[in-house]
Short mmCIF file of C-alpha atoms and ligand atoms in Angstrom, two decimals:
data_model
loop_
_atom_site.label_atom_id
_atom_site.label_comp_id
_atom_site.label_asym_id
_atom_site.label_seq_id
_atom_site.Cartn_x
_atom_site.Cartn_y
_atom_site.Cartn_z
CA UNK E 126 8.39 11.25 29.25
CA UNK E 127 8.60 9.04 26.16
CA UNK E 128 8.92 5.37 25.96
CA UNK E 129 12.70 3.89 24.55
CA UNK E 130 13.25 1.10 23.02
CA UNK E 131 16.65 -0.60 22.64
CA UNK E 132 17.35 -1.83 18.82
CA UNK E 133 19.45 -5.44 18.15
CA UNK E 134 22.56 -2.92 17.80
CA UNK E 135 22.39 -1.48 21.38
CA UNK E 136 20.90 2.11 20.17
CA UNK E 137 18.25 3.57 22.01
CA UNK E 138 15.38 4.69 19.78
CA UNK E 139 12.31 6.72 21.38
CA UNK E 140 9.18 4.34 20.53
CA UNK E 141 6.60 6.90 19.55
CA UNK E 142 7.99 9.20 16.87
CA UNK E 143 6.00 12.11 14.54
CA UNK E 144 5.50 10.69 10.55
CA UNK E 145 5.39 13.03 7.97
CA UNK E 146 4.75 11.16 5.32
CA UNK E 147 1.83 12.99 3.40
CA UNK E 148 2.64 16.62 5.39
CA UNK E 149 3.23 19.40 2.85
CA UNK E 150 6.60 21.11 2.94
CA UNK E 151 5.28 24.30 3.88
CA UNK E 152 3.63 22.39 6.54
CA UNK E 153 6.33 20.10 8.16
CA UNK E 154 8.79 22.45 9.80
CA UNK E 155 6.14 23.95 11.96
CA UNK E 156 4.35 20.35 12.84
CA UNK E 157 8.55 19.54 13.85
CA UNK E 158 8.72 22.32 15.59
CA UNK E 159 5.61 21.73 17.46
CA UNK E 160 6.48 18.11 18.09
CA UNK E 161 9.82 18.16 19.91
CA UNK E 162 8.51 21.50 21.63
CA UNK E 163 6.32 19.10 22.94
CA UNK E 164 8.90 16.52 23.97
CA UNK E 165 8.73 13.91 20.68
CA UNK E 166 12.75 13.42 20.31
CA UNK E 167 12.00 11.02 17.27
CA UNK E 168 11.06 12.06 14.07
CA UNK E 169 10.54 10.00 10.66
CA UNK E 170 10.94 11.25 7.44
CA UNK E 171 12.14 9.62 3.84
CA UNK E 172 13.29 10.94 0.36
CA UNK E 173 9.99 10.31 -1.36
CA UNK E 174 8.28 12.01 1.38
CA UNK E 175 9.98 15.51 -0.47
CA UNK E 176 10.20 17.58 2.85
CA UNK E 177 13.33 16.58 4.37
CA UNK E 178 14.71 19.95 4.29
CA UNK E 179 11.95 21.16 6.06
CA UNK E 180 11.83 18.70 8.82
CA UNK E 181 15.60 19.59 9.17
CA UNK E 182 14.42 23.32 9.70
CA UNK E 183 11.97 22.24 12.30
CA UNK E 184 14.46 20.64 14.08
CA UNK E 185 16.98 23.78 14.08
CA UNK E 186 13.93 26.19 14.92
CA UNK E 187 12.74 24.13 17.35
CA UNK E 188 16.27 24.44 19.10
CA UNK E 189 16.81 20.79 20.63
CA UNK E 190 20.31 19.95 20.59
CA UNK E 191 20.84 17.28 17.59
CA UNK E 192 22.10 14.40 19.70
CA UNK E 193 18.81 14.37 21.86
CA UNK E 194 16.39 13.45 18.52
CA UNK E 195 16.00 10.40 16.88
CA UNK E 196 16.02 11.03 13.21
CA UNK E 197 14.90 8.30 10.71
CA UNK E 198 14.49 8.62 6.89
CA UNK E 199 14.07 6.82 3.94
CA UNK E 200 16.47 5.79 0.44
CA UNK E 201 13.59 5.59 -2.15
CA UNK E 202 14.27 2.57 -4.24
CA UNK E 203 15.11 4.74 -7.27
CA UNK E 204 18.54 5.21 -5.45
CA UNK E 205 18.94 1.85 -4.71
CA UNK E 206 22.66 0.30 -5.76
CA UNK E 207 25.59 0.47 -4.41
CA UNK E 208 26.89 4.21 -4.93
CA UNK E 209 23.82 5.31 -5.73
CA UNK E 210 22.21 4.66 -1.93
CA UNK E 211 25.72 5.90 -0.22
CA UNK E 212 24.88 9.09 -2.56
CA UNK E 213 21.33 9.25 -1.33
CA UNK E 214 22.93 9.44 2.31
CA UNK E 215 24.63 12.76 1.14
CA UNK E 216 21.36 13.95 -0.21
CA UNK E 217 19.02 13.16 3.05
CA UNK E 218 22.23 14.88 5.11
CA UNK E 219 22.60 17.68 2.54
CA UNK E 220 18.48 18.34 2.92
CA UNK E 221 17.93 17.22 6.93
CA UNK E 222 21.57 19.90 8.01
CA UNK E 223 23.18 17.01 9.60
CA UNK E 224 26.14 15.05 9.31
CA UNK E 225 24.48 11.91 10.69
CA UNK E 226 21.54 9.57 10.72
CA UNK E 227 20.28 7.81 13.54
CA UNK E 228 18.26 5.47 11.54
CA UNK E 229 18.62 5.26 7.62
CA UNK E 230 16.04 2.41 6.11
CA UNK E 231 15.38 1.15 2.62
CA UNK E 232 11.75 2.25 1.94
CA UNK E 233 10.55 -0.77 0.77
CA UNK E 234 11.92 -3.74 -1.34
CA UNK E 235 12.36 -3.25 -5.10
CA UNK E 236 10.64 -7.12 -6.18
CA UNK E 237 11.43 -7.45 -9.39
CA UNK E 238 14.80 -6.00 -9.21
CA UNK E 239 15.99 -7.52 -5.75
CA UNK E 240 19.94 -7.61 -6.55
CA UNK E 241 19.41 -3.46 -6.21
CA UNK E 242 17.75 -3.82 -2.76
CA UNK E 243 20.75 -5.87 -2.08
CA UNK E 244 23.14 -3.54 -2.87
CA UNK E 245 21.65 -0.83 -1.37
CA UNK E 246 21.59 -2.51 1.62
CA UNK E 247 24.65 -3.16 1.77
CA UNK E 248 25.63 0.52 1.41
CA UNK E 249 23.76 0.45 4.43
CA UNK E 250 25.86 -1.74 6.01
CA UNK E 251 29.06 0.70 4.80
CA UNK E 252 27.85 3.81 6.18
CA UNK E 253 26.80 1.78 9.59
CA UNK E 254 30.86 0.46 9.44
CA UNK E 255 31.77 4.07 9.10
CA UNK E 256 30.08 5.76 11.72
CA UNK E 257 27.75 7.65 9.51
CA UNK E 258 24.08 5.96 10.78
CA UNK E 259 23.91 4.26 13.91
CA UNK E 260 21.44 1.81 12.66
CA UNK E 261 20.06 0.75 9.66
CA UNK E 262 17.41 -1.28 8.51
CA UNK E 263 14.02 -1.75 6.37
CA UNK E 264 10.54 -0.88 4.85
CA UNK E 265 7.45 -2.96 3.94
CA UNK E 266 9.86 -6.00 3.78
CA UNK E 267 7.85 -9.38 4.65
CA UNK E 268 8.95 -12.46 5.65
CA UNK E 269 10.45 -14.23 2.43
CA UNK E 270 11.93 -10.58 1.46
CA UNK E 271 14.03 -10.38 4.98
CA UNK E 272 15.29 -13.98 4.34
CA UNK E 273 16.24 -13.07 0.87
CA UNK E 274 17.90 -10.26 2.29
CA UNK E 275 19.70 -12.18 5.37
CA UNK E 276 20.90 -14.72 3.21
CA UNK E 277 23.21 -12.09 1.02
CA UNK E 278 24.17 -9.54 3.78
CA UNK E 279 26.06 -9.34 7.21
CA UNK E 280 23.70 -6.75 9.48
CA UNK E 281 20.57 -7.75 10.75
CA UNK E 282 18.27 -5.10 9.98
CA UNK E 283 17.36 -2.81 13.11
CA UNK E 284 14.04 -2.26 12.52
CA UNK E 285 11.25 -3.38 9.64
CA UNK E 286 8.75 -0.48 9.37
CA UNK E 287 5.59 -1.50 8.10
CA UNK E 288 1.89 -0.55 7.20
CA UNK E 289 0.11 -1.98 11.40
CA UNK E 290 -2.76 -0.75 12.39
CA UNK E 291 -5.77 -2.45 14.51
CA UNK E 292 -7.43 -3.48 10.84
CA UNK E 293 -3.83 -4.97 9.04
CA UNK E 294 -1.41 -6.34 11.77
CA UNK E 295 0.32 -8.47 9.90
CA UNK E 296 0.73 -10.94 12.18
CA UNK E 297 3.15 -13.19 10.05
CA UNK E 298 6.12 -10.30 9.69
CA UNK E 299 5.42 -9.36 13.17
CA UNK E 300 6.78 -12.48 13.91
CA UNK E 301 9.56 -13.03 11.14
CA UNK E 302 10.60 -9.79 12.78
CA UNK E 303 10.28 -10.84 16.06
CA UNK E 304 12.55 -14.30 14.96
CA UNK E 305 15.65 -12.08 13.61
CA UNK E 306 15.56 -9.71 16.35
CA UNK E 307 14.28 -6.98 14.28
CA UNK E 308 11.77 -4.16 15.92
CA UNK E 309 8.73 -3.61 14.04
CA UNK E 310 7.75 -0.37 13.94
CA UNK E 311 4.00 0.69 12.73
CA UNK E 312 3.33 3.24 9.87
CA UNK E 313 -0.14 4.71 9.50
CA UNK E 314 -0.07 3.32 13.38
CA UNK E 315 -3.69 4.92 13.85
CA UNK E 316 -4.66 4.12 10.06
CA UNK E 317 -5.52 7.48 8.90
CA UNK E 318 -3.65 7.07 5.59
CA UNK E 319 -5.64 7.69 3.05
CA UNK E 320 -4.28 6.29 -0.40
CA UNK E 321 -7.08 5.26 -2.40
CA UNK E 322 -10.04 8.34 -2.92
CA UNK E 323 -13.27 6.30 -3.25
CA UNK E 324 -12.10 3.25 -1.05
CA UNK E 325 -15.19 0.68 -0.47
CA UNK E 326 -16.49 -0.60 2.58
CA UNK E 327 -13.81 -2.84 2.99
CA UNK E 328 -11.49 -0.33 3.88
CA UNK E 329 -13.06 1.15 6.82
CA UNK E 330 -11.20 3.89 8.89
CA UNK E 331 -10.12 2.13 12.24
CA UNK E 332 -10.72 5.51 13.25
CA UNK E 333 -14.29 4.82 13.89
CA UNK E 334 -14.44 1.32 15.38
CA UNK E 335 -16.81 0.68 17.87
CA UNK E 336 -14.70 -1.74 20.03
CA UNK E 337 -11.88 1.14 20.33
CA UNK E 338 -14.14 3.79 21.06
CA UNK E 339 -15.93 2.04 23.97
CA UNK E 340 -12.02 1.28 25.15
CA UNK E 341 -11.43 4.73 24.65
CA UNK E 342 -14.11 6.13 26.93
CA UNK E 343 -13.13 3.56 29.80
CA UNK E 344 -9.97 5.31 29.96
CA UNK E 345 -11.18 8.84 28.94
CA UNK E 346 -8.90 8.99 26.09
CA UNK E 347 -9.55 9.06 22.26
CA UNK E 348 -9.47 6.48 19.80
CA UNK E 349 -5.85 7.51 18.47
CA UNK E 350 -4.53 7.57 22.08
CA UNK E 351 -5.77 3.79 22.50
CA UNK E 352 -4.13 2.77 19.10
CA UNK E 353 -0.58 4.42 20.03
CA UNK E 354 -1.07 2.71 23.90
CA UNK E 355 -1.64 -0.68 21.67
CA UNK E 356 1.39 -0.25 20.06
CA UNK E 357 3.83 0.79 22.36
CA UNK E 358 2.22 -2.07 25.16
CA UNK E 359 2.65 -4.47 21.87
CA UNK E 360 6.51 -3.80 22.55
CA UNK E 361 6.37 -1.73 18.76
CA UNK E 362 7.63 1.48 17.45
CA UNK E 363 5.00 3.95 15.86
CA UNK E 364 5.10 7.25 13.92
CA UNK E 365 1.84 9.13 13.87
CA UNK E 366 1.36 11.53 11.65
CA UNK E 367 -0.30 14.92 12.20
CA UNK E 368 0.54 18.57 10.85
CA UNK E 369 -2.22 19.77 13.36
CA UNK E 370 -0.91 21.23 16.58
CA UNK E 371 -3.74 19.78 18.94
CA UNK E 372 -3.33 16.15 17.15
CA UNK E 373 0.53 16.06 17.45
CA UNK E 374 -0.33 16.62 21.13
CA UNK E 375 -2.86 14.23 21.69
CA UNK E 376 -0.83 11.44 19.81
CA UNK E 377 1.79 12.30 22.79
CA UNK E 378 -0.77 12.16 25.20
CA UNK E 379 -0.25 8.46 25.58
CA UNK E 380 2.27 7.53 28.93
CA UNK E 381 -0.43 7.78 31.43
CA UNK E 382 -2.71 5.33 31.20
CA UNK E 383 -2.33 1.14 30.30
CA UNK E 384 -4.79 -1.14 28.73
CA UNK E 385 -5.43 -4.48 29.99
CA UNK E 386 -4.52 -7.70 28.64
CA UNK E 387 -8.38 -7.93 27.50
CA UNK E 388 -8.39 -4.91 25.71
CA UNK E 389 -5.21 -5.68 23.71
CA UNK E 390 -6.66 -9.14 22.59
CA UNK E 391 -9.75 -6.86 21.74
CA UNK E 392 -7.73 -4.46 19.38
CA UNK E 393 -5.82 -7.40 18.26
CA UNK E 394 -9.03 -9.32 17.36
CA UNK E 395 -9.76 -6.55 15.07
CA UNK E 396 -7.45 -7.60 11.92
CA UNK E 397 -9.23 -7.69 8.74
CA UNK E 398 -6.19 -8.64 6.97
CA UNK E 399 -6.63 -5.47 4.22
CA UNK E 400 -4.20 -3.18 3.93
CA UNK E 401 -4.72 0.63 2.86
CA UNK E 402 -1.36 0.95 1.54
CA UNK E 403 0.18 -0.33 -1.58
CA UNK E 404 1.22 -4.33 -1.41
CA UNK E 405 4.94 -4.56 -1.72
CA UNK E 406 5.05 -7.49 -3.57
CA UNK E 407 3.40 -5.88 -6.55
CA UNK E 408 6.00 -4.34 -8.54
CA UNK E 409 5.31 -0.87 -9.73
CA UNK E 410 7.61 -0.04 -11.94
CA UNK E 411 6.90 4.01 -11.83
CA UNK E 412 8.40 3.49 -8.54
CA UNK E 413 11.94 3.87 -10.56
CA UNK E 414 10.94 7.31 -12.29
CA UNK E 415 10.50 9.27 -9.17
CA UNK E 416 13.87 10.89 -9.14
CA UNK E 417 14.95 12.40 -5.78
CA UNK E 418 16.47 15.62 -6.36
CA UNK E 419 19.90 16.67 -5.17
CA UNK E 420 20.16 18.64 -1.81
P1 A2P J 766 -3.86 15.56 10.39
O1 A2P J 766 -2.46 15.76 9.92
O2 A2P J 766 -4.81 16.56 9.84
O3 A2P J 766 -3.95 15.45 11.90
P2 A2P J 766 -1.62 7.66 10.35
O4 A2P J 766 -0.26 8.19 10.72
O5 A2P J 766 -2.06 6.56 11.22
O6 A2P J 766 -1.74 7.27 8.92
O7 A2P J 766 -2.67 8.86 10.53
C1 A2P J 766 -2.46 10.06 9.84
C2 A2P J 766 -3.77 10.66 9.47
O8 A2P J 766 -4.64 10.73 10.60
C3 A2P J 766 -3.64 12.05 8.96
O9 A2P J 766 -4.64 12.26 8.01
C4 A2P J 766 -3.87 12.92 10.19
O10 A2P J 766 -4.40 14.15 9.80
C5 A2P J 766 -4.87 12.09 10.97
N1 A2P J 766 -4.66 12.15 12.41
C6 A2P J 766 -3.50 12.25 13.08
N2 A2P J 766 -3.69 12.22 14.40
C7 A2P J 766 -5.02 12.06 14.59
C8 A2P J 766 -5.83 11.93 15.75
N3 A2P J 766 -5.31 11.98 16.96
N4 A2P J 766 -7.17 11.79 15.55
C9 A2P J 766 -7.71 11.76 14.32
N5 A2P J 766 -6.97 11.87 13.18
C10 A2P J 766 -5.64 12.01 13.32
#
């Protein structure tokens, strides 16, 4: 049994979903596969991430009828614009086998060229008018990006998915989220991304923290489990990632057992304030050469 979560639009999303971001093609239909066998029914996926069409083939091995999964991707920002990010719908479709997305989400905001984030969005908003996602919403947005946004468009955003983990929490777009009526949902939710090779000290791997293991052994449960149960009793969405068949199930392992109030100021007293993933207010203009191919 899997948590749900209602978004601002009255759609049900599961809370705990498998990422792929980082999974290798040839290894993402079988972690799918694996996943919903084991009763995920969300999955999150994006453009950029380059295995779409093999998360689509998990979901038709795996044999779960199409209305009982959540599926979430990504328009990289090199479709943003009007037509272009309605044509990156066809693409995700033509590459996932479906004719519809439950949740389609701008993968994070293009800074220095903001009137295309706009845009796209409000493609977005079109394909949510006509039927064709039943929500839509955003990436690594914070605050002063989802007011620029809000002040030019019509939909709230569903959902903001951004980098949360005990060591970056973001405390300040939690709660611009949390203002709008928009769900935050947590990638790298257990911090196992690994960006950077060589990171210093300062990036530690949450992984290992002393405070979460000795929570973890109270409850008999491992340091991921804790994270996830942090998350979902935090009222947030979160996508771990794993293309290992004993990880995706302990990631699931996660219904039967609640931390108290003490622990979750514990975890939350964690922050460090340093992310492991890219800032999105640095523009990165190599962001716009990654073309996304046709399906
Ligand atoms: P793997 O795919 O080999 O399991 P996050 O989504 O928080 O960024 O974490 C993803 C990373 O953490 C991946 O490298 C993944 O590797 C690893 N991982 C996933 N689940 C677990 C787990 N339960 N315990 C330890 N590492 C995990």
């Amino acid at each position: 049994m899997t948590d749900d979560l209602v978004l601002n639009n009255g759609v049900t999303m599961p809370a705990l979903g498998l990422g792929v971001f980082q999974s290798p093609p040839e290894e993402t239909a079988a972690a799918v596969e694996t996943a919903l066998n084991l009763g995920y029914r969300h999955i999150d996926t994006a453009a950029a991430y380059g295995n779409e069409r093999e998360v689509g083939e998990g979901l038709r091995r795996a044999g779960v009828a199409r209305d009982e999964v959540f599926l979430e991707t990504k328009v990289w920002v090199s479709d943003f614009g009007y037509d272009e990010t309605l044509h990156a719908f066809d693409k995700a479709t033509g590459k996932l086998g479906v004719d519809r997305l439950d949740l389609l989400i701008l993968h994070q905001p293009a800074t220095d060229r903001f009137d295309r984030t706009i845009a796209a969005y409000q493609a977005l908003e079109k394909l949510l008018a006509d039927g064709k996602v039943r929500a839509i919403g955003v990436s690594n947005f914070m605050r002063h990006h989802l007011d620029d946004l809000l002040a030019a468009t019509t939909v709230v955003p569903a959902v903001n998915q951004i980098e949360l983990h005990p060591y970056f929490t973001q405390p300040d777009v939690q709660k611009a989220d949390a203002e709008h009526g928009i769900l935050t949902q947590a990638w790298s939710p257990i911090g196992g991304i690994t960006f950077y090779p060589g990171w210093g000290e300062e990036r530690k791997n949450v992984l290992q923290d002393q405070v979460i293991a000795e929570i973890a052994k109270s409850h008999d449960k491992t340091p991921a489990q804790v994270m996830l149960r942090w998350h979902l009793q935090e009222g947030r969405s979160a996508i771990p990632k794993s293309t290992n068949p004993g990880r995706i199930a302990e990631n699931f392992a996660v219904f039967d057992f609640d931390l108290t109030t003490e622990q979750l100021s514990a975890i939350n007293a964690l922050d460090r304030g340093i992310r492991n993933g890219p800032d999105p207010d640095v523009p990165r203009t190599e962001m716009f050469d990654r073309v996304i191919p046709e399906a």
